[in-house]
Amino acid sequence: MAAEQQMLEKIRASVKLQLGSKVQILQEEGRHRANVCEGILQDAYPCVFTVLVTNKNHEDEKLLSFNYSDIVTKSVRMKLCKESA
């Protein structure tokens, strides 16, 4: 139990350091289905973090929230996107 708590704390700290960065989210939807989206890491709260996602033509914005425990269980995977200069 203590190891899981330490893992959650590391993930929380990592997310807080990356606020404002562009990230790619892969969300497992079960049975070989996954949803992939890109957005900006908006905020980090004690139990969840939020990502502002826009579609390709930047018309529709959605604010998605994810639990840190989703990353531990690997139902959500997040990686930083490289900024093109």
Coordinates of N, CA and C in Angstrom, one line a residue, residues 3-44:
A3 N 3.9 1.6 -1.2 CA 4.5 1.7 -2.5 C 3.6 2.3 -3.5
E4 N 2.3 1.9 -3.5 CA 1.4 2.5 -4.4 C 1.2 4.0 -4.1
Q5 N 1.2 4.4 -2.8 CA 1.0 5.8 -2.5 C 2.3 6.6 -2.9
Q6 N 3.4 6.0 -2.8 CA 4.7 6.7 -3.3 C 4.6 6.9 -4.8
M7 N 4.1 5.9 -5.5 CA 4.0 5.9 -7.0 C 3.0 7.1 -7.4
L8 N 1.9 7.2 -6.7 CA 0.9 8.3 -6.9 C 1.6 9.6 -6.7
E9 N 2.3 9.7 -5.6 CA 3.0 11.0 -5.3 C 4.0 11.4 -6.4
K10 N 4.7 10.4 -6.9 CA 5.7 10.7 -8.0 C 5.0 11.1 -9.3
I11 N 3.8 10.5 -9.6 CA 3.1 10.9 -10.8 C 2.5 12.3 -10.6
R12 N 2.0 12.6 -9.4 CA 1.4 13.9 -9.1 C 2.5 15.0 -9.3
A13 N 3.7 14.7 -8.8 CA 4.8 15.7 -8.9 C 5.2 15.9 -10.4
S14 N 5.3 14.8 -11.1 CA 5.6 14.8 -12.5 C 4.6 15.6 -13.3
V15 N 3.3 15.4 -13.1 CA 2.3 16.2 -13.8 C 2.4 17.7 -13.5
K16 N 2.6 18.0 -12.2 CA 2.7 19.4 -11.8 C 3.9 20.1 -12.5
L17 N 5.0 19.4 -12.7 CA 6.1 19.9 -13.4 C 5.9 20.2 -14.9
Q18 N 4.9 19.4 -15.5 CA 4.7 19.5 -16.9 C 3.5 20.4 -17.2
L19 N 2.9 21.1 -16.3 CA 1.7 22.0 -16.5 C 2.0 22.9 -17.7
G20 N 1.1 23.1 -18.6 CA 1.3 24.0 -19.8 C 1.9 23.3 -20.9
S21 N 2.3 22.1 -20.8 CA 3.0 21.3 -21.9 C 2.0 20.6 -22.7
K22 N 2.3 20.4 -24.0 CA 1.5 19.6 -24.9 C 1.7 18.1 -24.6
V23 N 0.6 17.4 -24.4 CA 0.7 15.9 -24.2 C -0.2 15.1 -25.1
Q24 N 0.2 13.9 -25.2 CA -0.7 12.9 -26.0 C -1.2 11.9 -24.9
I25 N -2.6 11.8 -25.0 CA -3.2 10.9 -24.0 C -3.8 9.7 -24.8
L26 N -3.4 8.5 -24.4 CA -4.0 7.2 -24.9 C -4.8 6.6 -23.8
Q27 N -6.1 6.6 -24.1 CA -7.1 6.1 -23.1 C -7.7 4.7 -23.6
E28 N -7.4 3.7 -22.8 CA -7.9 2.3 -23.1 C -9.4 2.3 -22.9
E29 N -10.1 1.8 -23.9 CA -11.6 1.7 -23.8 C -12.1 0.3 -23.8
G30 N -11.1 -0.6 -23.6 CA -11.5 -2.0 -23.5 C -11.5 -2.8 -24.9
R31 N -11.2 -4.0 -24.8 CA -11.3 -4.9 -26.0 C -10.7 -4.4 -27.2
H32 N -9.4 -4.1 -27.2 CA -8.6 -3.6 -28.3 C -9.1 -2.3 -28.9
R33 N -9.7 -1.5 -28.1 CA -10.1 -0.1 -28.5 C -9.4 0.9 -27.6
A34 N -9.0 2.0 -28.3 CA -8.3 3.0 -27.5 C -8.6 4.4 -28.2
N35 N -8.6 5.4 -27.3 CA -8.9 6.8 -27.8 C -7.6 7.5 -27.6
V36 N -7.1 8.2 -28.7 CA -5.9 9.0 -28.6 C -6.2 10.4 -28.9
C37 N -5.7 11.3 -28.0 CA -6.0 12.7 -28.2 C -4.8 13.5 -27.8
E38 N -4.6 14.7 -28.3 CA -3.6 15.6 -27.8 C -4.2 16.9 -27.2
G39 N -3.5 17.4 -26.2 CA -4.0 18.6 -25.6 C -2.9 19.2 -24.7
I40 N -3.3 20.3 -24.0 CA -2.4 21.0 -23.1 C -2.8 20.6 -21.7
L41 N -1.8 20.2 -20.9 CA -2.0 19.9 -19.5 C -2.4 21.2 -18.8
Q42 N -3.6 21.3 -18.3 CA -4.1 22.5 -17.8 C -3.9 22.7 -16.3
D43 N -4.3 21.7 -15.5 CA -4.2 21.9 -14.0 C -4.0 20.5 -13.3
A44 N -3.5 20.6 -12.1 CA -3.3 19.4 -11.3 C -3.9 19.6 -10.0

